[in-house]
Coordinates of C-alpha atoms in Angstrom, one line a residue:
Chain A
X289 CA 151.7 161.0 138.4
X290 CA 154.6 160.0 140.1
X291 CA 153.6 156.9 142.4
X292 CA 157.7 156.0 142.8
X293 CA 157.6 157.7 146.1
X294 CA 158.2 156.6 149.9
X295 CA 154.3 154.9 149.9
X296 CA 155.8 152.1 147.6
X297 CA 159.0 152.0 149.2
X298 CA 158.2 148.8 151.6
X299 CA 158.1 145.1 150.3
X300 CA 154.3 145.4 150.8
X301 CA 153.5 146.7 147.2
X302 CA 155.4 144.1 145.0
X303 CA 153.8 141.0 147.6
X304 CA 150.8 142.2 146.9
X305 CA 151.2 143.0 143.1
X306 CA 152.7 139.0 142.8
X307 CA 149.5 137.3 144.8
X308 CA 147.3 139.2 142.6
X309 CA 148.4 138.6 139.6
X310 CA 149.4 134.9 140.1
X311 CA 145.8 134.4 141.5
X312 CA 144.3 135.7 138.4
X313 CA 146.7 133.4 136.1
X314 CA 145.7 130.7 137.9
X315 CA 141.7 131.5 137.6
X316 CA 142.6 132.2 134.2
X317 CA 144.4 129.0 133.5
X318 CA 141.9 127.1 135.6
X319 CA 138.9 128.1 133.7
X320 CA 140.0 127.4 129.7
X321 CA 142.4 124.8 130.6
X322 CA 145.3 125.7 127.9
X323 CA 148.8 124.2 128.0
X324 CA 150.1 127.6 127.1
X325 CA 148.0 129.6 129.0
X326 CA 150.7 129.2 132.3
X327 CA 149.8 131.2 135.4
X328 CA 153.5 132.4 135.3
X329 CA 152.8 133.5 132.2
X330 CA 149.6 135.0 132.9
X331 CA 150.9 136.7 135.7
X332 CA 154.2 138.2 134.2
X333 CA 152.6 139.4 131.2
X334 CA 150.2 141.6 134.0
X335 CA 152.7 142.4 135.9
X336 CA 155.3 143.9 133.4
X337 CA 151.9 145.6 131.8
X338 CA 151.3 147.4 135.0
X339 CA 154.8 148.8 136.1
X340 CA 154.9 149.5 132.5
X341 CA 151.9 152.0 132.8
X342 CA 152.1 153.0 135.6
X343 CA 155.6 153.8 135.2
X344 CA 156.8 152.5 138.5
X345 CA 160.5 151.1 138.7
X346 CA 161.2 147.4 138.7
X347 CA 163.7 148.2 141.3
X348 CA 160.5 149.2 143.7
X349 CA 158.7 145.9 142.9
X350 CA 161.6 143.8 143.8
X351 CA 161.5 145.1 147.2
X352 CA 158.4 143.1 148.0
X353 CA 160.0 140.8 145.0
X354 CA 163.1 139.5 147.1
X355 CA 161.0 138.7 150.2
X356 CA 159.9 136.0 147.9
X357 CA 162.3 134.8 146.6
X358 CA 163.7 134.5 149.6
X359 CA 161.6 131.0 149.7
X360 CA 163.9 129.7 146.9
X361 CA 166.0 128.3 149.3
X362 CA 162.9 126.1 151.4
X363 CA 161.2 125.1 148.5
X364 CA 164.3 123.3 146.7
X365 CA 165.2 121.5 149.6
X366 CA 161.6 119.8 150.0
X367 CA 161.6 118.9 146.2
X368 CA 163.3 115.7 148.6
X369 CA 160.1 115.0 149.6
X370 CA 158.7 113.8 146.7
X371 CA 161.8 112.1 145.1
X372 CA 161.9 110.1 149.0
X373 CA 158.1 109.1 148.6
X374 CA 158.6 107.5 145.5
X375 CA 161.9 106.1 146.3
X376 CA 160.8 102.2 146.2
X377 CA 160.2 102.9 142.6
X378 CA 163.5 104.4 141.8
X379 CA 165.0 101.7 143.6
X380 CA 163.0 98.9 141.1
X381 CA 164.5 100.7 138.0
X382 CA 167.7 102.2 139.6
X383 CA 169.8 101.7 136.3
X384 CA 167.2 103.1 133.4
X385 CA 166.1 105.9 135.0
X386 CA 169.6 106.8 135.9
X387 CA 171.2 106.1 132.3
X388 CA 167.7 108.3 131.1
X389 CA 168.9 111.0 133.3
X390 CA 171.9 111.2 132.6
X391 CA 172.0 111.2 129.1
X392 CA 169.2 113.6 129.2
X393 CA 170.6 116.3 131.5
X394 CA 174.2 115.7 129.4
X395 CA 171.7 116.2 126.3
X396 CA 170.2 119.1 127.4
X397 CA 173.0 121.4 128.2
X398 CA 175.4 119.8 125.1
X399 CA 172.5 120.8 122.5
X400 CA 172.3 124.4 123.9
X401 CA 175.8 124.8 123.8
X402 CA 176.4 123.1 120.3
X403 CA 173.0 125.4 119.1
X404 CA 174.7 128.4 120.9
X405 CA 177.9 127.9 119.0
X406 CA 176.1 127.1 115.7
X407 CA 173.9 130.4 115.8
X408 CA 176.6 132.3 117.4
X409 CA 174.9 133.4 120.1
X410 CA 177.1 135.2 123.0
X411 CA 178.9 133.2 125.8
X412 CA 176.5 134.7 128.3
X413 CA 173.5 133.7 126.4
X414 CA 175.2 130.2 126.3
X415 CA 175.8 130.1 130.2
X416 CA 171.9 131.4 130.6
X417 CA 170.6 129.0 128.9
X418 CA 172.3 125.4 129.5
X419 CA 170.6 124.9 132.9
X420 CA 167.0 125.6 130.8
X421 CA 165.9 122.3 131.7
X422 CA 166.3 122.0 135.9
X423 CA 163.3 123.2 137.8
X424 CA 163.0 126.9 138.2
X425 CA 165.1 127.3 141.8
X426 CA 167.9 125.2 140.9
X427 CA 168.0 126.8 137.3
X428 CA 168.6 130.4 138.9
X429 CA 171.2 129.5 141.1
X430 CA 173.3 127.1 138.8
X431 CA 172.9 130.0 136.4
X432 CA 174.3 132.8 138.5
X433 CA 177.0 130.6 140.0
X434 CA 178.5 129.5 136.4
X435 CA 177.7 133.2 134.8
X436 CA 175.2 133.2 133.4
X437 CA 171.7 135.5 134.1
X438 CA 169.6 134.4 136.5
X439 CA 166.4 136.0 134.4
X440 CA 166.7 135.1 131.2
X441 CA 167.3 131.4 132.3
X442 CA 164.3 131.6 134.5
X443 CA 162.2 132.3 131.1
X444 CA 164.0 129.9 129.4
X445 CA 163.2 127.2 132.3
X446 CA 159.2 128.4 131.8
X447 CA 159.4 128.2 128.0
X448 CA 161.0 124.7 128.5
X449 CA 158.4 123.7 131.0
X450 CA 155.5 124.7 128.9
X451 CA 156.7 123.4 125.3
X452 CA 157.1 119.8 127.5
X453 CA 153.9 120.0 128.6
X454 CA 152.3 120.7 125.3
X455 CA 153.9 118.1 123.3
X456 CA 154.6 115.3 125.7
X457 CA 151.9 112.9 124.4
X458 CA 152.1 113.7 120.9
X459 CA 156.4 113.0 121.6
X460 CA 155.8 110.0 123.4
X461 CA 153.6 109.3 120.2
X462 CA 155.7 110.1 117.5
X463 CA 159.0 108.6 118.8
X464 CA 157.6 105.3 120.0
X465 CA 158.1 106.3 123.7
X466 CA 155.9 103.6 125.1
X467 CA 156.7 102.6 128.6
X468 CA 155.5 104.4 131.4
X469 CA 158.4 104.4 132.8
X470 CA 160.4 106.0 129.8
X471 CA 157.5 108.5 129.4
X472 CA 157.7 110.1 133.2
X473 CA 161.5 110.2 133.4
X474 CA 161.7 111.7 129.6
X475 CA 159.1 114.8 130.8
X476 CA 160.6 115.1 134.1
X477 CA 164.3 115.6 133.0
X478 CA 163.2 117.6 129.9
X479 CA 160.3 120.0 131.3
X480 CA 160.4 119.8 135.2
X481 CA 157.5 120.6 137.8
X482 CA 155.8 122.1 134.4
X483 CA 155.8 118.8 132.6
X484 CA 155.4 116.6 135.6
X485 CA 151.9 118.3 135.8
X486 CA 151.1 116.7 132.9
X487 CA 152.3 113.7 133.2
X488 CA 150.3 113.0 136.4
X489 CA 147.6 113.8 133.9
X490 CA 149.2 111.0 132.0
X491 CA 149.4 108.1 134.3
X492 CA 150.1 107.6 138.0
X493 CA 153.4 105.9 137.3
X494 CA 154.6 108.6 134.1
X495 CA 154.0 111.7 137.5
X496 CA 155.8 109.6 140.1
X497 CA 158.8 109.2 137.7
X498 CA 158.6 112.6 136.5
X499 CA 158.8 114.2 139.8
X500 CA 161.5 111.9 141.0
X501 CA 163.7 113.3 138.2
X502 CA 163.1 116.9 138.8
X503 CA 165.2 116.6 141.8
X504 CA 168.0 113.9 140.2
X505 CA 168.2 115.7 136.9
X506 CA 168.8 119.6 138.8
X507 CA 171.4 118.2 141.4
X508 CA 173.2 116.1 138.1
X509 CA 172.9 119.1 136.2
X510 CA 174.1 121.6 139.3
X511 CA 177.5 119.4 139.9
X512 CA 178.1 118.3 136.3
X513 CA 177.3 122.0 134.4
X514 CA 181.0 123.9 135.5
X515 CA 183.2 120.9 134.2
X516 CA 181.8 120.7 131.6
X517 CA 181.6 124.5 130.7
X518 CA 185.2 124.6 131.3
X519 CA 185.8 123.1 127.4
X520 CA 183.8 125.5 125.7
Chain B
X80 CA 152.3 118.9 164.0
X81 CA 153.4 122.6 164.7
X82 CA 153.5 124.8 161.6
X83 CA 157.0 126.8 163.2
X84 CA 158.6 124.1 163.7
X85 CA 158.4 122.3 160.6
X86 CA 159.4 126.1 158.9
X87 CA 162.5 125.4 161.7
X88 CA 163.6 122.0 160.6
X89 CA 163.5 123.3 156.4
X90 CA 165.2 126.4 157.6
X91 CA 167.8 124.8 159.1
X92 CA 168.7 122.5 157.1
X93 CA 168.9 125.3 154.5
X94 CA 171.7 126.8 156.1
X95 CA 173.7 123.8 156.5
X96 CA 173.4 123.6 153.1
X97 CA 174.9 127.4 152.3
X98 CA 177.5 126.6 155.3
X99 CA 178.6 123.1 153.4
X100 CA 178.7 125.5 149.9
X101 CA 180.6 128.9 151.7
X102 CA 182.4 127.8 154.5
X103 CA 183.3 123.7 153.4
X104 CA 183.4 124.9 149.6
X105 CA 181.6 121.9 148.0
X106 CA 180.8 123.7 144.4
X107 CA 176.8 122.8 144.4
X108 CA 174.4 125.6 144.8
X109 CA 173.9 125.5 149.0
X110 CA 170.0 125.0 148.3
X111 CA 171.0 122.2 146.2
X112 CA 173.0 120.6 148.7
X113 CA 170.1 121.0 151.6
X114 CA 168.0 118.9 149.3
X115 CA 170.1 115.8 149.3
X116 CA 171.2 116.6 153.0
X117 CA 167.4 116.1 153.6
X118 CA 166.7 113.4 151.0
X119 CA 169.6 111.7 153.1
X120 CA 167.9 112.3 156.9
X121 CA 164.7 111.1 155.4
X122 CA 166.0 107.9 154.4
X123 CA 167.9 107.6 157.8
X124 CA 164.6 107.9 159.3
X125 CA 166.2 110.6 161.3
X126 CA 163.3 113.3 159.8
X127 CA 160.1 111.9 159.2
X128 CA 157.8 113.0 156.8
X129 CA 155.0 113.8 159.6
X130 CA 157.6 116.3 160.8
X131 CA 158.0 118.5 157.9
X132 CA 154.8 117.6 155.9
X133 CA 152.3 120.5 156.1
X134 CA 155.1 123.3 155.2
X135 CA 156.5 121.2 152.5
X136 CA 153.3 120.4 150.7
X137 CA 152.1 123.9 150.7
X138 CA 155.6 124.7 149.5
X139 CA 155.5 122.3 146.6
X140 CA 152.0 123.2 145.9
X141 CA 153.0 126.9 145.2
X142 CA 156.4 126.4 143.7
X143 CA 155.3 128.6 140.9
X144 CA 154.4 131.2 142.8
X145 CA 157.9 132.3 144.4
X146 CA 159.9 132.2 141.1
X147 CA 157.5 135.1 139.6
X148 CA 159.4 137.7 141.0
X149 CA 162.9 136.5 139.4
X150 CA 161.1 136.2 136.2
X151 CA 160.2 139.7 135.9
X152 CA 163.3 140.6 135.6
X153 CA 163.2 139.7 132.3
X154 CA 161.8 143.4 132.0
X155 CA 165.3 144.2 132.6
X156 CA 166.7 142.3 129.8
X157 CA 169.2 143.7 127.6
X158 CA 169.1 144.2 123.7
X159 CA 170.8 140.5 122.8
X160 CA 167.5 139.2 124.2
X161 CA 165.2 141.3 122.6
X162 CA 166.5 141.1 119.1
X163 CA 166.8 137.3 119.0
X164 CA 164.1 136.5 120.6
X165 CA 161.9 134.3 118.3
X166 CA 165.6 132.5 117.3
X167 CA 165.9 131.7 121.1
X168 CA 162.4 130.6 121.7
X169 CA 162.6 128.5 118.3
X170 CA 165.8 127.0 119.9
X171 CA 164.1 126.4 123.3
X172 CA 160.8 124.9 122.0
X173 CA 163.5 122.4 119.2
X174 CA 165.5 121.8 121.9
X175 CA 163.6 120.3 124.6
X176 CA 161.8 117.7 122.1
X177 CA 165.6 116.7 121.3
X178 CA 166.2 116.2 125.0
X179 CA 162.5 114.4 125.7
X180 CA 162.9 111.7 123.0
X181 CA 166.8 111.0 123.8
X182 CA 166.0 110.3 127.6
X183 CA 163.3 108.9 126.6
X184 CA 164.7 106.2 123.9
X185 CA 167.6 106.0 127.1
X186 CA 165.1 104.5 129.8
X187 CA 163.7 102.6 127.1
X188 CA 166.1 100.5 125.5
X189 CA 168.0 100.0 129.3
X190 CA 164.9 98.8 130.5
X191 CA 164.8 96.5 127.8
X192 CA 168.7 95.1 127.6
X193 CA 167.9 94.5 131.5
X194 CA 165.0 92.4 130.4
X195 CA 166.9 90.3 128.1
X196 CA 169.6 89.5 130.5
X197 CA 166.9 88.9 132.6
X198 CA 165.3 86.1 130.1
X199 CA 168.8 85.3 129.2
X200 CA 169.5 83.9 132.6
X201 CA 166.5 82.8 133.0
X202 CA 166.7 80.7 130.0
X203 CA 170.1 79.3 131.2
X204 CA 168.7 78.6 134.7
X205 CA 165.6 76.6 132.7
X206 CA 168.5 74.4 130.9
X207 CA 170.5 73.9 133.5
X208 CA 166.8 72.5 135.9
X209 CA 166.0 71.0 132.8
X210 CA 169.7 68.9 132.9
X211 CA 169.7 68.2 136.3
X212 CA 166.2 67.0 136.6
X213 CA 167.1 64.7 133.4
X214 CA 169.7 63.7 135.5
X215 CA 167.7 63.0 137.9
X216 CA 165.2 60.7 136.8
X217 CA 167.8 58.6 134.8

């Protein structure tokens, strides 16, 4: 059976395909409450599954696809919102949370392209993966713009996100990571809106700090990423 | 306040930010640079958050949702990814505990050379009282 004909051929199918799915990730993640059981996760494993055997194009599901991505652009720009509500607090530690970021968004992408280099993995792969630690629609963009692709970053970013969120407190344990401060800037920088989940889990303070990075930590890592790509 | 023209005000300020990246050429992502365009108006007090709060909350409250479709594409992916993959996700998982406890040891040990100049100072202001006042009573 054929379903690749002109019935699929509107963005309807692949909108409707994506609410479904993500809304059983989320009822799936909602009910056993496991780190690693991500509605994105969830919901691409179900979704791949079903083109899969159904045998319809990926092509057709990106025409309903792209209509939502097409929000990429609105939602980064409101990650301001919560970086200006908790603005007094970046103002009281200004200078650590800036040095934090900093050497963790310079940390980030030097490790994956020393690893890269070390496991020589291909100059593509590289470029894909250094912006694995921004929040998902910065990630994409940054990637395409320094050459990288946009998809394989984008699991990257989710694998990132999830592995943060899993070991945050048992990190924050083992490395003597002790003020709330340090903890909520260290899971925001390293595992984004993923990790900042947890940490509001955490404490009030360890989520305010961690979403505050998400949005200082993508726009360092969006300016700094092409100079420093140009010595490798 | 109204729904379409809190939509209006993100929109906008979304393409000012692709303007300031195609047409200016400022080398940050244009979505990027609509973020700290509207990071900047908030502060200026020139948007408020009343006017652009529902559409941004239920934005922020689905971000997850409209970055499944780019993450699909992964169904695409070529041949490098699918042999290596347990080497890459091995380097991802090592990787981000590497960048958790560096920032994390960063904040720390600022935070803490800022207190000690802080004491430090404090400890020379205490002399210095502690002289004058001597002074003082003599």
């Amino acid at each position: 059976m054929n379903l690749d004909n002109a019935f699929l051929q509107t963005p309807l199918f692949g909108i409707f395909l994506s609410l479904i799915a993500f809304e059983i990730g989320v009822s799936i993640s909602r009910k056993w409450k496991f780190s690693l059981l991500n509605p994105i996760l969830i919901a691409n494993v179900l979704i791949i599954g079903f083109l899969t055997c159904t045998g319809i194009s990926l092509e057709t599901y990106n025409i309903g696809g792209d209509v939502i991505t097409l929000f990429m652009y609105p939602v980064t720009v409101v990650l301001a919102v919560p970086l200006y509500r908790q603005v007094h607090k970046l103002c009281k530690y200004f200078v650590p949370i800036m040095i934090g970021i900093c050497v963790g968004s310079l940390t980030a992408m030097l490790s994956v392209i020393l690893c890269s280099k070390l496991l020589h993995l291909s100059h593509t792969m590289m470029l894909s993966l250094v912006p694995k630690s921004i929040t998902i629609p910065m990630g994409s963009v940054v990637s395409a713009q320094i050459g990288g692709i946009p998809s394989v970053t984008i699991i990257a970013i989710v694998v990132t996100g999830i592995t943060g969120a899993v070991t945050a407190p048992l990190v924050c344990k083992i490395f003597r990571i002790k003020y709330p401060v340090a903890q909520g800037v260290a899971i925001g920088t390293t595992s984004h809106a993923l990790g900042t989940t947890r940490a509001m889990e955490i404490g009030e303070i360890q989520g305010a700090m961690s979403s505050l990075s998400i949005g200082v930590a993508g726009v360092l890592t969006a300016v700094v990423a092409p100079y420093i790509l140009q010595w490798f | 306040m109204r729904i379409l023209l809190q939509f209006a005000i993100i929109v906008g300020i979304c393409l000012v930010g692709e303007f300031l990246h195609k047409i200016v050429g400022i080398p940050v992502p244009g979505n990027i640079l609509g973020m700290v365009l509207l990071f900047i108006l908030l502060c200026l007090k020139v948007v408020k958050i009343d006017h652009i709060k529902d559409v941004s909350d239920f934005l922020l409250k689905y971000i997850a949702f409209f970055f499944l479709p780019p993450s699909i594409s992964i169904m695409a992916a070529g041949d490098e990814v699918l042999s290596q993959w347990p080497l890459l996700l091995a380097m991802c998982v090592a990787l981000t505990i590497v960048t958790m406890v560096s920032t994390g040891w960063a904040v720390q040990l600022s935070v803490q050379i800022s207190k000690t100049i802080k004491l430090h100072r404090k400890g020379i202001d205490v002399k210095r009282r502690a002289k004058v006042g001597s002074r003082e009573s003599r």
